[in-house]
Amino acid sequence: VAYDGTDFAGYAKQSDPHQRTVQEELEHALATALRLPAGALTTVVAGRTDAGVHATGQVVSFSLPACGIPPDTARLLRSLNALTPRDISVRAVYAVPPGFSARFDAVSREYRYRIATAATPPLFMQRYAWHLPGFGADPVCRAQLESAATSLLGEHDFSSFAVTASLAGKNPVRTLLSINFVDTQHLGEPVTEIRIVGTAFLHSMVRVIVGTLADIYAGRIAPDVLPTILAACDRNAAGQTAPACGLTLWGVNYSPFNSAPEEICE
Amino acid sequence: VAYDGTDFAGYAKQSDPHQRTVQEELEHALATALRLPAGALTTVVAGRTDAGVHATGQVVSFSLPACGIPPDTARLLRSLNALTPRDISVRAVYAVPPGFSARFDAVSREYRYRIATAATPPLFMQRYAWHLPGFGADPVCRAQLESAATSLLGEHDFSSFAVTASLAGKNPVRTLLSINFVDTQHLGEPVTEIRIVGTAFLHSMVRVIVGTLADIYAGRIAPDVLPTILAACDRNAAGQTAPACGLTLWGVNYSPFNSAPEEICE
């Protein structure tokens, strides 16, 4: 599932019914398409993205009531795209083995954070990038940023890079598998993408990592202190939280899907 | 100047004051920034884009009243970006020799038409691309489309590819310098860009060329009849007009600017 997060209060359903969420829109469309009573169906999501965060490769799974006829996946895909609003696009529907969970069967997630680097503010990218003029353009500074980012790779307690309230009773250890800076352009505007792959992420973890790199770029944090920030296990040790608009859940990896998606399809 | 054409009734000022145009927004911002009375200043534009058409590299020139102090171009750039709405971005301001015209000194213009080719509708690109699932994916069909496009290169009477009413008393001969198909992606969505460079263009010319190629893709027009369509000098001989949203004025070329823009700056 892809969505433009700008006008959503995040992926997850909220107790306040006035908050527009991706989950509610999706579950409503699913119940309508499958002619199920509202609330008959619960979805499981790979990555609970925050308000304003986008997705191109979100994955959502659900179980159908027992004894039903399995739906035609191609027809369900068309129905879902007809029933969801313009800022949600369902890209594919697969039938999967019983017990599959979009969340617990995921082996890794990739997030991409886009920084618009031109001197003037982005226009076509204003909903999809953070404007930091000149970010990463100077080769010496760029090398420092990349080296700082590299020190986060591997298994660490990432408490310093997460919303503290979200950590209560939770294991704060996560594994970062890769972090790369890629210079590209979208719609004619120069962008540096910070591409981060990890097994899983804490709440706001990517945005605090990027915000801390931005503080290094601005000279507010020394480029060599990331190991110290990690060791502190204290959110106050890290830098700012980068704005939601620059962040996109790029994709979720599942070993069987990746190797042979067709075999799992109906 | 870059702009998102979605919410504009085109570049050019209209007699109906309820129509929002790029020209009016720009002239209003310029008059405010330069403390000139409204209407004291007239701008000249390189390409009069239609309603819904975007620009990343539009060029606009204007003359200041005589005896004034030349403005600081860096400061004028900042003022213009503060004074224009969010869907207009002024990328650069240059002082140019007296008599320079953004329109008459242009040696060529490049337009890019974006076609979103995925099976499902584009999400992030929905304002900036036309959705034609599978366009140009089949190699045989692609070769036919590229060969058809190539037959338009050079100097021709393009009456068949223009709004007929716009041709009254006008020379309909234009020169197409290049037309290329480029497969790319923007914001994670696959796009085929048709990049067209010409000395100048008739009204809707790029959109009728692209619409005719789309009709060839759909099998409604034979791939080898473009020379016949050109020779007809009749709009009815060509195909549909592609939607405005896919079109972007990419850039305008001026020999002196291209070779040494700095030398012309203040």
Tab-separated table of N, CA, C and O in Angstrom, chain A residues 2-5 54-56 77 81 85-92 112 114 120-128 184-189 193 195 248 250, chain B residues 2-5 54-56 77 81 85-92 112 114 120-128 184-189 193 195 248 250:
chain	number	residue	atom	x	y	z
A	2	ALA	N	0.528	2.196	-0.872
A	2	ALA	CA	1.208	3.493	-0.860
A	2	ALA	C	0.241	4.546	-0.342
A	2	ALA	O	-0.965	4.445	-0.584
A	3	TYR	N	0.752	5.520	0.377
A	3	TYR	CA	-0.105	6.648	0.759
A	3	TYR	C	0.711	7.917	0.921
A	3	TYR	O	1.887	7.884	1.240
A	4	ASP	N	0.031	9.027	0.670
A	4	ASP	CA	0.578	10.348	0.920
A	4	ASP	C	0.141	10.704	2.337
A	4	ASP	O	-1.034	10.926	2.596
A	5	GLY	N	1.099	10.731	3.273
A	5	GLY	CA	0.760	10.884	4.691
A	5	GLY	C	0.319	12.281	5.106
A	5	GLY	O	-0.130	12.481	6.234
A	54	HIS	N	4.941	9.296	4.849
A	54	HIS	CA	4.418	8.657	3.637
A	54	HIS	C	4.827	7.190	3.565
A	54	HIS	O	5.696	6.744	4.301
A	55	ALA	N	4.230	6.466	2.633
A	55	ALA	CA	4.642	5.092	2.374
A	55	ALA	C	4.521	4.808	0.892
A	55	ALA	O	3.559	5.234	0.239
A	56	THR	N	5.519	4.113	0.339
A	56	THR	CA	5.346	3.583	-1.026
A	56	THR	C	5.177	2.073	-0.964
A	56	THR	O	4.568	1.487	-1.834
A	77	LEU	N	-8.192	-5.958	-5.720
A	77	LEU	CA	-7.280	-4.829	-5.956
A	77	LEU	C	-8.030	-3.669	-6.608
A	77	LEU	O	-7.932	-2.519	-6.168
A	81	ASN	N	-8.946	0.075	-4.830
A	81	ASN	CA	-8.530	1.367	-5.388
A	81	ASN	C	-9.722	2.251	-5.724
A	81	ASN	O	-9.625	3.476	-5.688
A	85	PRO	N	-9.633	6.670	-0.752
A	85	PRO	CA	-9.492	8.042	-1.244
A	85	PRO	C	-8.238	8.195	-2.115
A	85	PRO	O	-7.403	7.288	-2.182
A	86	ARG	N	-8.131	9.351	-2.761
A	86	ARG	CA	-7.050	9.589	-3.726
A	86	ARG	C	-5.657	9.552	-3.117
A	86	ARG	O	-4.673	9.387	-3.843
A	87	ASP	N	-5.528	9.732	-1.796
A	87	ASP	CA	-4.190	9.722	-1.202
A	87	ASP	C	-3.776	8.344	-0.670
A	87	ASP	O	-2.780	8.226	0.036
A	88	ILE	N	-4.547	7.306	-1.027
A	88	ILE	CA	-4.145	5.920	-0.742
A	88	ILE	C	-4.189	5.157	-2.062
A	88	ILE	O	-5.144	5.296	-2.825
A	89	SER	N	-3.153	4.363	-2.334
A	89	SER	CA	-3.149	3.533	-3.540
A	89	SER	C	-2.729	2.115	-3.153
A	89	SER	O	-1.677	1.918	-2.564
A	90	VAL	N	-3.592	1.150	-3.448
A	90	VAL	CA	-3.252	-0.249	-3.167
A	90	VAL	C	-2.547	-0.778	-4.410
A	90	VAL	O	-3.106	-0.749	-5.510
A	91	ARG	N	-1.304	-1.211	-4.251
A	91	ARG	CA	-0.471	-1.563	-5.399
A	91	ARG	C	-0.596	-3.035	-5.784
A	91	ARG	O	-0.386	-3.404	-6.935
A	92	ALA	N	-0.888	-3.911	-4.813
A	92	ALA	CA	-0.988	-5.342	-5.105
A	92	ALA	C	-1.740	-6.034	-3.982
A	92	ALA	O	-1.744	-5.556	-2.845
A	112	ARG	N	13.219	5.811	3.621
A	112	ARG	CA	14.037	6.796	2.913
A	112	ARG	C	13.630	8.185	3.375
A	112	ARG	O	12.442	8.522	3.377
A	114	ARG	N	14.041	12.162	2.590
A	114	ARG	CA	14.464	13.039	1.489
A	114	ARG	C	14.775	14.449	1.987
A	114	ARG	O	13.941	15.074	2.628
A	120	THR	N	16.841	27.500	-3.004
A	120	THR	CA	15.458	27.946	-2.815
A	120	THR	C	14.578	26.764	-2.409
A	120	THR	O	14.890	25.624	-2.703
A	121	PRO	N	13.468	27.038	-1.707
A	121	PRO	CA	12.630	25.948	-1.190
A	121	PRO	C	12.087	25.060	-2.310
A	121	PRO	O	11.848	25.541	-3.419
A	122	PRO	N	11.889	23.764	-2.029
A	122	PRO	CA	11.334	22.889	-3.051
A	122	PRO	C	9.889	23.265	-3.351
A	122	PRO	O	9.184	23.791	-2.493
A	123	LEU	N	9.475	23.008	-4.588
A	123	LEU	CA	8.107	23.340	-4.990
A	123	LEU	C	7.341	22.036	-5.170
A	123	LEU	O	6.439	21.718	-4.400
A	124	PHE	N	7.721	21.217	-6.157
A	124	PHE	CA	7.031	19.948	-6.408
A	124	PHE	C	7.271	18.963	-5.263
A	124	PHE	O	6.488	18.058	-5.036
A	125	MET	N	8.367	19.148	-4.534
A	125	MET	CA	8.746	18.232	-3.452
A	125	MET	C	8.375	18.782	-2.083
A	125	MET	O	8.803	18.230	-1.080
A	126	GLN	N	7.594	19.860	-2.018
A	126	GLN	CA	7.388	20.485	-0.709
A	126	GLN	C	6.638	19.598	0.269
A	126	GLN	O	6.821	19.719	1.476
A	127	ARG	N	5.817	18.660	-0.229
A	127	ARG	CA	5.134	17.730	0.669
A	127	ARG	C	5.990	16.517	1.000
A	127	ARG	O	5.613	15.716	1.852
A	128	TYR	N	7.112	16.329	0.288
A	128	TYR	CA	7.856	15.067	0.375
A	128	TYR	C	9.324	15.215	0.747
A	128	TYR	O	10.095	14.263	0.606
A	184	THR	N	20.101	12.403	-5.759
A	184	THR	CA	19.227	12.125	-6.882
A	184	THR	C	18.399	13.379	-7.146
A	184	THR	O	18.712	14.461	-6.647
A	185	GLN	N	17.399	13.258	-7.989
A	185	GLN	CA	16.469	14.369	-8.189
A	185	GLN	C	15.092	13.783	-8.414
A	185	GLN	O	14.961	12.665	-8.909
A	186	HIS	N	14.095	14.485	-7.990
A	186	HIS	CA	12.721	14.104	-8.269
A	186	HIS	C	12.037	15.339	-8.833
A	186	HIS	O	12.136	16.421	-8.248
A	187	LEU	N	11.325	15.175	-9.932
A	187	LEU	CA	10.574	16.268	-10.540
A	187	LEU	C	11.452	17.506	-10.746
A	187	LEU	O	10.997	18.635	-10.612
A	188	GLY	N	12.727	17.246	-11.068
A	188	GLY	CA	13.616	18.354	-11.396
A	188	GLY	C	14.246	19.048	-10.211
A	188	GLY	O	14.956	20.040	-10.390
A	189	GLU	N	14.027	18.541	-8.984
A	189	GLU	CA	14.587	19.209	-7.813
A	189	GLU	C	15.642	18.310	-7.152
A	189	GLU	O	15.386	17.136	-6.911
A	193	GLU	N	18.900	11.592	-0.554
A	193	GLU	CA	18.096	10.622	0.183
A	193	GLU	C	18.971	9.891	1.181
A	193	GLU	O	20.040	9.391	0.814
A	195	ARG	N	18.954	6.591	3.023
A	195	ARG	CA	18.243	5.324	2.933
A	195	ARG	C	18.690	4.424	4.081
A	195	ARG	O	19.872	4.093	4.191
A	248	THR	N	9.590	8.502	4.189
A	248	THR	CA	8.762	7.535	3.467
A	248	THR	C	9.157	6.117	3.868
A	248	THR	O	10.336	5.783	3.841
A	250	TRP	N	9.735	2.961	2.626
A	250	TRP	CA	9.998	2.594	1.232
A	250	TRP	C	9.577	1.158	0.919
A	250	TRP	O	9.019	0.883	-0.140
B	2	ALA	N	9.783	28.397	-11.341
B	2	ALA	CA	9.093	27.110	-11.344
B	2	ALA	C	7.689	27.322	-10.790
B	2	ALA	O	7.474	28.176	-9.932
B	3	TYR	N	6.729	26.584	-11.319
B	3	TYR	CA	5.396	26.617	-10.715
B	3	TYR	C	4.672	25.302	-10.928
B	3	TYR	O	4.927	24.574	-11.877
B	4	ASP	N	3.794	25.021	-9.966
B	4	ASP	CA	2.884	23.885	-10.062
B	4	ASP	C	1.620	24.431	-10.730
B	4	ASP	O	0.888	25.227	-10.135
B	5	GLY	N	1.369	24.024	-11.969
B	5	GLY	CA	0.292	24.625	-12.750
B	5	GLY	C	-1.119	24.206	-12.344
B	5	GLY	O	-2.097	24.783	-12.844
B	54	HIS	N	2.815	22.653	-15.900
B	54	HIS	CA	3.802	23.045	-14.905
B	54	HIS	C	5.047	23.638	-15.565
B	54	HIS	O	5.227	23.521	-16.776
B	55	ALA	N	5.922	24.223	-14.746
B	55	ALA	CA	7.206	24.703	-15.252
B	55	ALA	C	8.266	24.499	-14.189
B	55	ALA	O	8.008	24.715	-13.002
B	56	THR	N	9.449	24.044	-14.617
B	56	THR	CA	10.582	24.061	-13.687
B	56	THR	C	11.570	25.126	-14.121
B	56	THR	O	12.300	25.650	-13.306
B	77	LEU	N	15.484	38.144	-5.156
B	77	LEU	CA	15.140	36.717	-5.171
B	77	LEU	C	14.438	36.324	-3.866
B	77	LEU	O	13.387	35.675	-3.877
B	81	ASN	N	10.359	35.219	-3.412
B	81	ASN	CA	9.918	33.948	-2.841
B	81	ASN	C	9.057	34.147	-1.598
B	81	ASN	O	8.188	33.333	-1.299
B	85	PRO	N	2.940	32.952	-3.864
B	85	PRO	CA	2.301	31.835	-3.156
B	85	PRO	C	3.163	30.576	-3.235
B	85	PRO	O	4.145	30.519	-3.980
B	86	ARG	N	2.768	29.553	-2.449
B	86	ARG	CA	3.568	28.335	-2.316
B	86	ARG	C	3.717	27.566	-3.610
B	86	ARG	O	4.616	26.743	-3.736
B	87	ASP	N	2.840	27.785	-4.595
B	87	ASP	CA	2.955	27.024	-5.836
B	87	ASP	C	3.754	27.740	-6.920
B	87	ASP	O	3.774	27.310	-8.075
B	88	ILE	N	4.439	28.829	-6.526
B	88	ILE	CA	5.405	29.483	-7.422
B	88	ILE	C	6.727	29.568	-6.678
B	88	ILE	O	6.759	29.923	-5.506
B	89	SER	N	7.835	29.239	-7.356
B	89	SER	CA	9.151	29.367	-6.739
B	89	SER	C	10.076	30.061	-7.723
B	89	SER	O	10.244	29.608	-8.858
B	90	VAL	N	10.652	31.171	-7.311
B	90	VAL	CA	11.594	31.876	-8.170
B	90	VAL	C	12.969	31.312	-7.856
B	90	VAL	O	13.415	31.349	-6.709
B	91	ARG	N	13.624	30.740	-8.880
B	91	ARG	CA	14.867	30.009	-8.636
B	91	ARG	C	16.114	30.888	-8.754
B	91	ARG	O	17.138	30.600	-8.156
B	92	ALA	N	16.037	31.939	-9.554
B	92	ALA	CA	17.207	32.800	-9.745
B	92	ALA	C	16.766	34.123	-10.343
B	92	ALA	O	15.743	34.195	-11.022
B	112	ARG	N	8.928	18.502	-21.104
B	112	ARG	CA	8.942	17.078	-20.765
B	112	ARG	C	7.522	16.655	-20.408
B	112	ARG	O	6.856	17.297	-19.592
B	114	ARG	N	5.316	13.635	-18.811
B	114	ARG	CA	5.489	12.440	-17.965
B	114	ARG	C	4.281	11.513	-18.072
B	114	ARG	O	3.144	11.935	-17.851
B	120	THR	N	-1.362	0.359	-11.490
B	120	THR	CA	-2.281	1.132	-10.648
B	120	THR	C	-1.985	2.627	-10.800
B	120	THR	O	-0.873	3.010	-11.152
B	121	PRO	N	-2.989	3.483	-10.553
B	121	PRO	CA	-2.814	4.921	-10.780
B	121	PRO	C	-1.689	5.506	-9.919
B	121	PRO	O	-1.452	5.027	-8.812
B	122	PRO	N	-1.002	6.539	-10.414
B	122	PRO	CA	0.055	7.152	-9.617
B	122	PRO	C	-0.544	7.865	-8.404
B	122	PRO	O	-1.689	8.320	-8.443
B	123	LEU	N	0.236	7.916	-7.335
B	123	LEU	CA	-0.234	8.573	-6.112
B	123	LEU	C	0.535	9.882	-5.939
B	123	LEU	O	-0.025	10.965	-6.069
B	124	PHE	N	1.854	9.784	-5.706
B	124	PHE	CA	2.676	10.986	-5.511
B	124	PHE	C	2.777	11.783	-6.811
B	124	PHE	O	3.021	12.974	-6.806
B	125	MET	N	2.587	11.110	-7.939
B	125	MET	CA	2.723	11.762	-9.246
B	125	MET	C	1.373	12.123	-9.839
B	125	MET	O	1.319	12.473	-11.015
B	126	GLN	N	0.296	12.043	-9.088
B	126	GLN	CA	-1.011	12.216	-9.729
B	126	GLN	C	-1.229	13.619	-10.274
B	126	GLN	O	-1.979	13.787	-11.237
B	127	ARG	N	-0.560	14.616	-9.712
B	127	ARG	CA	-0.670	15.975	-10.238
B	127	ARG	C	0.301	16.220	-11.394
B	127	ARG	O	0.222	17.263	-12.040
B	128	TYR	N	1.267	15.296	-11.611
B	128	TYR	CA	2.370	15.581	-12.531
B	128	TYR	C	2.552	14.567	-13.647
B	128	TYR	O	3.594	14.556	-14.306
B	184	THR	N	12.270	6.492	-16.286
B	184	THR	CA	12.838	6.948	-15.022
B	184	THR	C	11.814	6.686	-13.930
B	184	THR	O	10.842	5.949	-14.145
B	185	GLN	N	12.064	7.197	-12.743
B	185	GLN	CA	11.060	7.109	-11.684
B	185	GLN	C	11.133	8.401	-10.887
B	185	GLN	O	12.182	9.035	-10.807
B	186	HIS	N	10.000	8.814	-10.368
B	186	HIS	CA	9.964	9.949	-9.455
B	186	HIS	C	9.185	9.510	-8.237
B	186	HIS	O	8.083	8.944	-8.368
B	187	LEU	N	9.730	9.750	-7.053
B	187	LEU	CA	9.041	9.418	-5.799
B	187	LEU	C	8.592	7.960	-5.792
B	187	LEU	O	7.540	7.626	-5.256
B	188	GLY	N	9.409	7.098	-6.392
B	188	GLY	CA	9.134	5.665	-6.342
B	188	GLY	C	8.136	5.164	-7.365
B	188	GLY	O	7.770	3.995	-7.339
B	189	GLU	N	7.693	6.024	-8.284
B	189	GLU	CA	6.709	5.593	-9.275
B	189	GLU	C	7.319	5.609	-10.677
B	189	GLU	O	7.941	6.594	-11.074
B	193	GLU	N	9.308	9.505	-19.619
B	193	GLU	CA	9.271	10.925	-19.977
B	193	GLU	C	9.508	11.071	-21.475
B	193	GLU	O	10.455	10.486	-22.018
B	195	ARG	N	10.749	13.705	-23.859
B	195	ARG	CA	11.473	14.977	-23.772
B	195	ARG	C	11.578	15.579	-25.164
B	195	ARG	O	12.162	14.979	-26.066
B	248	THR	N	5.403	19.613	-18.478
B	248	THR	CA	6.233	20.579	-17.751
B	248	THR	C	7.146	21.300	-18.732
B	248	THR	O	7.819	20.647	-19.533
B	250	TRP	N	10.365	22.443	-19.181
B	250	TRP	CA	11.561	22.039	-18.448
B	250	TRP	C	12.614	23.136	-18.418
B	250	TRP	O	13.263	23.382	-17.405
